[in-house]
Amino acid sequence: MKPTDFANALTDFLGRYLTVECGYSPNTVTTYSYTFSLFIEYMEAEELVRPEKLTLSEITKERIIGFLSWIEKHRKCSPSTRNARLGALHSFFSYLQYRNVAGLAKWQDILSIKTKKPKAPEMAYLTIEGLKIILRQPDLKTRKGRRDFVLLGLLYDSGCRVQELIDLTPSCFRFDETVTVRLLGKGNKARVVPLSDTQVANLRQYMAEERLTSPECLCRPLFPNPQGNKMSRMAVLNIVKKYHRMARTASPELIPEDIGCHSFRHSKAMHMLEAEINLVYIRDFLGHGSTTTTEVYARASEKMKQKALSKLNPGIVQEGRTSWQSDKELLSYLKSLQTKH
């Protein structure tokens, strides 16, 4: 069967354009690929266009908008996820502007689709006590429990994203006087962050037990799946959810109703901020492109707000009864106003 023009364009876009011309990471290509898998599924299920019959002429602005509504309603995607899918589609149609100029007006019509303003989510993060409770849940008498303990600790201590954790190998660690880990973040941007002494001790013990210290194991996954390959994002999330449930049962007042892998990263940032570490350093630690992204933690920190307010003159508001409260004539006057109105 001869490939359609859509199939040819998509293959070139994912297989060459994103990686060779744009220098995007494999993780980005995987994310974009998933968007188009969903789009093809939508076209077949809702628009009755089979994948082998899907051509560029079948793709319209109305159908793209229909797809975006479909992933929100039927797949329960958040506005942020919807915007990410639209971003992948926009990238493809921007590419088509130069590869298929005959449809330029059509591609630009699709590119005019706006992103949806997402609701500001409540940041789920753990207090230091809450974090300690979660880290007490893994059973250290079992091999899997010891692995999970180190995994959860590393999620917090390094402030890494889940994909950065999955990509770790023993070669990413430098065991000098200050032990550091090299993390490969979004856009293939690498950063080096230091680890705490306690996390290093746990990590050394885990690597020794798993025989990950020998030279031939330097490029193996730090946290492999049963087949010896990298864990999936879902596998890491399941680990986090497992111990979240256990911790919430033990101390519901200290554990948020819902947390994910990213909550450990949020928690690290909040704790650094509350320790009065400079925002620029937190930005570099987390691998943010600018402090604008990092400032969300400053806005979210109730502890920091309370501390800042406590530095104001505490004598402004007096404790106990003030002179006007003891002034019977004034109180009578105020009560008379309330009666009249």
Short mmCIF file of C-alpha atoms in Angstrom, two decimals:
data_model
loop_
_atom_site.label_atom_id
_atom_site.label_comp_id
_atom_site.label_asym_id
_atom_site.label_seq_id
_atom_site.Cartn_x
_atom_site.Cartn_y
_atom_site.Cartn_z
CA MET A 1 0.00 0.00 0.00
CA LYS A 2 1.35 3.40 -0.97
CA PRO A 3 1.85 5.76 2.01
CA THR A 4 -0.36 8.84 2.10
CA ASP A 5 1.05 12.38 2.01
CA PHE A 6 0.19 12.68 5.72
CA ALA A 7 2.15 9.50 6.53
CA ASN A 8 5.16 10.71 4.54
CA ALA A 9 5.10 14.16 6.13
CA LEU A 10 4.68 12.81 9.66
CA THR A 11 7.52 10.30 9.21
CA ASP A 12 9.86 13.05 7.99
CA PHE A 13 8.72 15.41 10.77
CA LEU A 14 9.30 12.90 13.60
CA GLY A 15 12.22 10.98 12.13
CA ARG A 16 14.36 13.78 10.71
CA TYR A 17 13.08 17.32 11.18
CA LEU A 18 12.71 17.31 14.99
CA THR A 19 15.98 15.51 15.69
CA VAL A 20 18.31 16.62 12.88
CA GLU A 21 17.13 20.15 12.10
CA CYS A 22 15.70 21.19 15.47
CA GLY A 23 17.91 19.09 17.76
CA TYR A 24 15.00 17.94 19.92
CA SER A 25 15.58 15.18 22.45
CA PRO A 26 14.25 11.62 21.99
CA ASN A 27 11.86 12.26 24.89
CA THR A 28 10.29 15.19 23.02
CA VAL A 29 9.92 13.08 19.89
CA THR A 30 8.23 10.37 21.95
CA THR A 31 5.80 12.91 23.41
CA TYR A 32 4.98 14.32 19.97
CA SER A 33 4.51 10.80 18.60
CA TYR A 34 1.95 10.07 21.29
CA THR A 35 0.00 13.20 20.34
CA PHE A 36 -0.30 11.98 16.75
CA SER A 37 -1.26 8.48 17.89
CA LEU A 38 -4.16 10.07 19.76
CA PHE A 39 -5.06 12.22 16.76
CA ILE A 40 -5.15 9.19 14.44
CA GLU A 41 -7.30 7.38 17.02
CA TYR A 42 -9.68 10.33 17.11
CA MET A 43 -9.92 10.56 13.32
CA GLU A 44 -10.85 6.89 13.09
CA ALA A 45 -13.26 6.81 16.04
CA GLU A 46 -15.02 10.16 15.61
CA GLU A 47 -14.45 11.23 12.01
CA LEU A 48 -14.55 7.68 10.54
CA VAL A 49 -11.29 8.17 8.63
CA ARG A 50 -9.12 5.05 8.77
CA PRO A 51 -5.37 5.55 9.34
CA GLU A 52 -4.40 4.26 5.89
CA LYS A 53 -6.86 6.73 4.32
CA LEU A 54 -5.81 9.75 6.37
CA THR A 55 -4.41 12.44 4.07
CA LEU A 56 -3.51 16.08 4.62
CA SER A 57 -6.70 17.11 2.83
CA GLU A 58 -8.73 15.39 5.59
CA ILE A 59 -7.18 17.58 8.29
CA THR A 60 -8.99 20.85 8.96
CA LYS A 61 -9.08 23.44 11.69
CA GLU A 62 -12.50 22.19 12.75
CA ARG A 63 -11.23 18.64 13.12
CA ILE A 64 -8.21 19.77 15.13
CA ILE A 65 -10.54 21.68 17.47
CA GLY A 66 -12.74 18.58 17.66
CA PHE A 67 -9.71 16.50 18.60
CA LEU A 68 -8.74 18.92 21.37
CA SER A 69 -12.28 18.81 22.78
CA TRP A 70 -12.26 15.00 22.54
CA ILE A 71 -9.10 14.56 24.60
CA GLU A 72 -10.51 16.88 27.25
CA LYS A 73 -13.93 15.20 27.49
CA HIS A 74 -13.20 11.55 26.73
CA ARG A 75 -9.64 11.23 28.00
CA LYS A 76 -10.12 13.68 30.89
CA CYS A 77 -7.05 15.71 29.89
CA SER A 78 -6.37 18.92 31.77
CA PRO A 79 -6.11 22.25 29.91
CA SER A 80 -2.32 22.06 30.35
CA THR A 81 -2.19 18.66 28.67
CA ARG A 82 -4.55 19.90 25.95
CA ASN A 83 -2.17 22.82 25.34
CA ALA A 84 0.81 20.46 25.17
CA ARG A 85 -0.97 18.37 22.49
CA LEU A 86 -1.80 21.55 20.58
CA GLY A 87 1.85 22.57 20.82
CA ALA A 88 2.91 19.33 19.10
CA LEU A 89 0.33 19.89 16.36
CA HIS A 90 1.40 23.50 15.91
CA SER A 91 4.98 22.36 15.48
CA PHE A 92 3.91 19.93 12.74
CA PHE A 93 1.90 22.50 10.83
CA SER A 94 4.68 25.06 11.15
CA TYR A 95 6.90 22.46 9.52
CA LEU A 96 4.30 21.95 6.75
CA GLN A 97 4.38 25.66 5.90
CA TYR A 98 7.79 25.06 4.33
CA ARG A 99 7.24 21.53 3.03
CA ASN A 100 3.74 21.90 1.56
CA VAL A 101 3.31 25.52 0.50
CA ALA A 102 0.21 24.70 -1.55
CA GLY A 103 -1.72 24.34 1.71
CA LEU A 104 -0.15 27.39 3.37
CA ALA A 105 -3.46 29.16 4.09
CA LYS A 106 -4.86 25.96 5.61
CA TRP A 107 -1.83 25.39 7.83
CA GLN A 108 -1.91 28.99 9.03
CA ASP A 109 -5.61 28.60 9.82
CA ILE A 110 -4.75 25.65 12.08
CA LEU A 111 -1.87 27.59 13.62
CA SER A 112 -4.38 30.28 14.64
CA ILE A 113 -5.96 27.89 17.18
CA LYS A 114 -5.36 29.39 20.60
CA THR A 115 -4.13 27.70 23.72
CA LYS A 116 -6.57 27.49 26.59
CA LYS A 117 -5.79 29.34 29.78
CA PRO A 118 -5.35 26.64 32.41
CA LYS A 119 -6.64 26.92 35.93
CA ALA A 120 -3.88 27.66 38.38
CA PRO A 121 -3.39 24.28 40.08
CA GLU A 122 -2.86 23.99 43.81
CA MET A 123 0.73 22.90 44.22
CA ALA A 124 0.95 19.53 45.96
CA TYR A 125 4.03 19.38 48.13
CA LEU A 126 5.08 17.75 51.36
CA THR A 127 6.22 19.30 54.59
CA ILE A 128 9.46 17.97 56.02
CA GLU A 129 7.49 15.87 58.51
CA GLY A 130 5.23 14.57 55.76
CA LEU A 131 8.23 13.60 53.66
CA LYS A 132 9.76 11.71 56.58
CA ILE A 133 6.52 9.76 57.01
CA ILE A 134 6.54 8.68 53.35
CA LEU A 135 10.19 7.65 53.53
CA ARG A 136 9.38 5.48 56.54
CA GLN A 137 6.90 3.38 54.54
CA PRO A 138 9.19 1.17 52.36
CA ASP A 139 10.07 -2.15 53.99
CA LEU A 140 13.86 -2.05 54.29
CA LYS A 141 13.93 -5.78 55.04
CA THR A 142 13.13 -6.50 51.39
CA ARG A 143 15.22 -5.82 48.29
CA LYS A 144 12.36 -3.99 46.54
CA GLY A 145 11.67 -1.91 49.64
CA ARG A 146 15.31 -0.81 49.82
CA ARG A 147 15.21 0.13 46.12
CA ASP A 148 12.02 2.13 46.59
CA PHE A 149 13.49 3.90 49.62
CA VAL A 150 16.52 5.06 47.61
CA LEU A 151 14.34 5.98 44.61
CA LEU A 152 12.00 8.17 46.67
CA GLY A 153 14.92 9.75 48.48
CA LEU A 154 16.65 10.58 45.22
CA LEU A 155 13.48 12.10 43.74
CA TYR A 156 13.49 14.55 46.64
CA ASP A 157 17.21 15.07 47.29
CA SER A 158 18.13 15.82 43.66
CA GLY A 159 14.87 17.59 42.76
CA CYS A 160 14.86 15.61 39.52
CA ARG A 161 11.99 15.16 37.09
CA VAL A 162 10.68 11.62 36.68
CA GLN A 163 12.24 11.22 33.22
CA GLU A 164 15.58 12.42 34.59
CA LEU A 165 15.33 9.74 37.29
CA ILE A 166 14.48 7.03 34.76
CA ASP A 167 17.47 7.98 32.58
CA LEU A 168 19.99 7.74 35.44
CA THR A 169 22.86 5.27 35.23
CA PRO A 170 25.76 4.75 37.68
CA SER A 171 27.97 6.83 35.36
CA CYS A 172 25.84 9.91 36.18
CA PHE A 173 27.27 10.06 39.71
CA ARG A 174 30.59 11.58 40.67
CA PHE A 175 31.81 10.35 44.04
CA ASP A 176 34.25 13.12 44.94
CA GLU A 177 34.48 15.02 48.21
CA THR A 178 31.09 16.47 47.28
CA VAL A 179 29.00 13.78 45.61
CA THR A 180 27.03 15.06 42.63
CA VAL A 181 24.62 13.67 40.04
CA ARG A 182 24.41 14.81 36.43
CA LEU A 183 20.81 15.18 35.27
CA LEU A 184 19.77 15.50 31.64
CA GLY A 185 16.69 17.69 31.54
CA LYS A 186 14.35 19.21 28.99
CA GLY A 187 15.92 20.08 25.67
CA ASN A 188 18.97 17.93 26.52
CA LYS A 189 20.10 20.57 29.04
CA ALA A 190 22.42 19.00 31.58
CA ARG A 191 22.92 20.20 35.13
CA VAL A 192 24.96 18.91 38.05
CA VAL A 193 23.47 18.95 41.54
CA PRO A 194 25.00 17.94 44.89
CA LEU A 195 23.52 15.21 47.06
CA SER A 196 23.21 15.09 50.84
CA ASP A 197 25.47 12.82 52.88
CA THR A 198 22.58 10.61 54.02
CA GLN A 199 21.31 10.12 50.47
CA VAL A 200 24.86 9.30 49.31
CA ALA A 201 25.18 6.65 52.04
CA ASN A 202 21.87 5.08 51.01
CA LEU A 203 22.82 5.25 47.35
CA ARG A 204 26.21 3.59 47.91
CA GLN A 205 24.60 0.76 49.82
CA TYR A 206 21.95 0.25 47.12
CA MET A 207 24.49 0.29 44.27
CA ALA A 208 26.69 -2.20 46.09
CA GLU A 209 23.76 -4.54 46.73
CA GLU A 210 22.63 -4.31 43.09
CA ARG A 211 26.21 -4.74 41.83
CA LEU A 212 26.16 -1.44 39.98
CA THR A 213 29.64 -0.33 41.02
CA SER A 214 31.67 -2.35 38.51
CA PRO A 215 32.85 -0.69 35.26
CA GLU A 216 30.71 -2.91 33.02
CA CYS A 217 27.56 -1.69 34.82
CA LEU A 218 28.22 2.04 34.46
CA CYS A 219 25.68 2.46 31.65
CA ARG A 220 22.95 0.25 33.04
CA PRO A 221 19.75 1.82 34.40
CA LEU A 222 20.08 2.80 38.04
CA PHE A 223 16.50 1.63 38.68
CA PRO A 224 15.79 -1.14 36.13
CA ASN A 225 12.53 -2.93 35.49
CA PRO A 226 12.36 -6.76 35.83
CA GLN A 227 13.71 -7.08 32.26
CA GLY A 228 16.75 -4.96 33.11
CA ASN A 229 15.60 -2.00 31.04
CA LYS A 230 14.59 1.50 32.13
CA MET A 231 11.49 1.79 34.27
CA SER A 232 8.47 3.44 32.72
CA ARG A 233 7.04 6.68 34.05
CA MET A 234 3.95 4.75 35.14
CA ALA A 235 6.07 2.29 37.13
CA VAL A 236 7.68 5.14 39.08
CA LEU A 237 4.28 6.77 39.62
CA ASN A 238 2.89 3.49 40.95
CA ILE A 239 5.73 3.35 43.49
CA VAL A 240 5.00 6.90 44.61
CA LYS A 241 1.26 6.23 44.85
CA LYS A 242 1.80 3.04 46.82
CA TYR A 243 3.71 4.76 49.60
CA HIS A 244 1.50 7.83 49.45
CA ARG A 245 -1.51 5.65 50.29
CA MET A 246 0.35 4.01 53.16
CA ALA A 247 1.57 7.34 54.54
CA ARG A 248 -1.86 8.96 54.27
CA THR A 249 -3.41 6.08 56.18
CA ALA A 250 -0.82 6.54 58.90
CA SER A 251 -0.95 10.38 59.08
CA PRO A 252 -3.76 11.89 56.98
CA GLU A 253 -3.26 15.32 58.55
CA LEU A 254 0.31 15.59 57.22
CA ILE A 255 -0.08 13.99 53.79
CA PRO A 256 -1.93 15.76 50.93
CA GLU A 257 -4.84 13.92 49.32
CA ASP A 258 -3.01 13.55 46.02
CA ILE A 259 0.67 13.70 45.14
CA GLY A 260 2.71 12.54 42.16
CA CYS A 261 6.35 12.16 41.24
CA HIS A 262 6.69 15.91 40.68
CA SER A 263 5.54 16.58 44.26
CA PHE A 264 8.98 15.55 45.54
CA ARG A 265 10.57 18.15 43.25
CA HIS A 266 8.06 20.77 44.45
CA SER A 267 8.82 19.81 48.05
CA LYS A 268 12.57 20.20 47.57
CA ALA A 269 12.11 23.64 46.03
CA MET A 270 9.79 24.78 48.81
CA HIS A 271 12.14 23.56 51.53
CA MET A 272 15.10 25.30 49.86
CA LEU A 273 13.09 28.52 49.64
CA GLU A 274 12.02 28.32 53.27
CA ALA A 275 15.68 27.79 54.20
CA GLU A 276 16.26 31.23 52.56
CA ILE A 277 18.36 29.85 49.72
CA ASN A 278 18.66 32.35 46.88
CA LEU A 279 16.05 31.99 44.14
CA VAL A 280 18.76 32.01 41.46
CA TYR A 281 20.42 28.98 43.02
CA ILE A 282 17.06 27.18 43.25
CA ARG A 283 16.51 27.98 39.56
CA ASP A 284 19.83 26.38 38.63
CA PHE A 285 19.24 23.43 40.95
CA LEU A 286 15.89 22.65 39.32
CA GLY A 287 17.09 23.39 35.77
CA HIS A 288 14.57 26.14 35.06
CA GLY A 289 15.18 28.43 32.12
CA SER A 290 14.52 31.56 34.18
CA THR A 291 13.60 32.62 37.70
CA THR A 292 10.10 33.42 36.40
CA THR A 293 9.31 29.70 36.56
CA THR A 294 10.92 29.34 39.97
CA GLU A 295 9.00 32.27 41.44
CA VAL A 296 5.87 30.10 41.62
CA TYR A 297 7.35 28.55 44.79
CA ALA A 298 7.77 31.96 46.40
CA ARG A 299 4.12 32.73 45.69
CA ALA A 300 2.99 29.36 47.07
CA SER A 301 4.96 29.38 50.32
CA GLU A 302 2.65 30.21 53.21
CA LYS A 303 5.54 29.85 55.63
CA MET A 304 7.58 32.46 53.78
CA LYS A 305 4.61 34.85 53.71
CA GLN A 306 4.07 34.42 57.43
CA LYS A 307 7.77 34.96 58.14
CA ALA A 308 7.85 38.11 56.00
CA LEU A 309 4.78 39.52 57.76
CA SER A 310 6.27 38.77 61.19
CA LYS A 311 9.13 41.16 60.37
CA LEU A 312 6.68 44.08 60.36
CA ASN A 313 6.36 46.15 63.51
CA PRO A 314 4.53 43.84 65.91
CA GLY A 315 3.39 46.81 67.97
CA ILE A 316 0.96 48.05 65.35
CA VAL A 317 -1.82 45.75 66.52
CA GLN A 318 -2.04 45.69 70.32
CA GLU A 319 -3.10 42.69 72.33
CA GLY A 320 -6.12 42.97 74.59
CA ARG A 321 -8.62 45.78 74.94
CA THR A 322 -7.73 49.15 73.45
CA SER A 323 -8.83 52.54 74.74
CA TRP A 324 -11.75 52.82 72.35
CA GLN A 325 -13.04 49.46 73.49
CA SER A 326 -13.23 50.71 77.05
CA ASP A 327 -14.80 54.02 76.06
CA LYS A 328 -18.45 53.49 76.96
CA GLU A 329 -19.61 56.62 75.16
CA LEU A 330 -17.95 55.53 71.93
CA LEU A 331 -19.36 52.03 72.21
CA SER A 332 -22.81 53.46 72.78
CA TYR A 333 -22.41 55.65 69.74
CA LEU A 334 -21.37 52.69 67.56
CA LYS A 335 -24.28 50.60 68.81
CA SER A 336 -26.67 53.43 68.02
CA LEU A 337 -25.38 53.49 64.46
CA GLN A 338 -25.99 49.76 64.15
CA THR A 339 -29.55 50.21 65.43
CA LYS A 340 -30.30 52.98 62.98
CA HIS A 341 -29.01 50.98 60.01
#
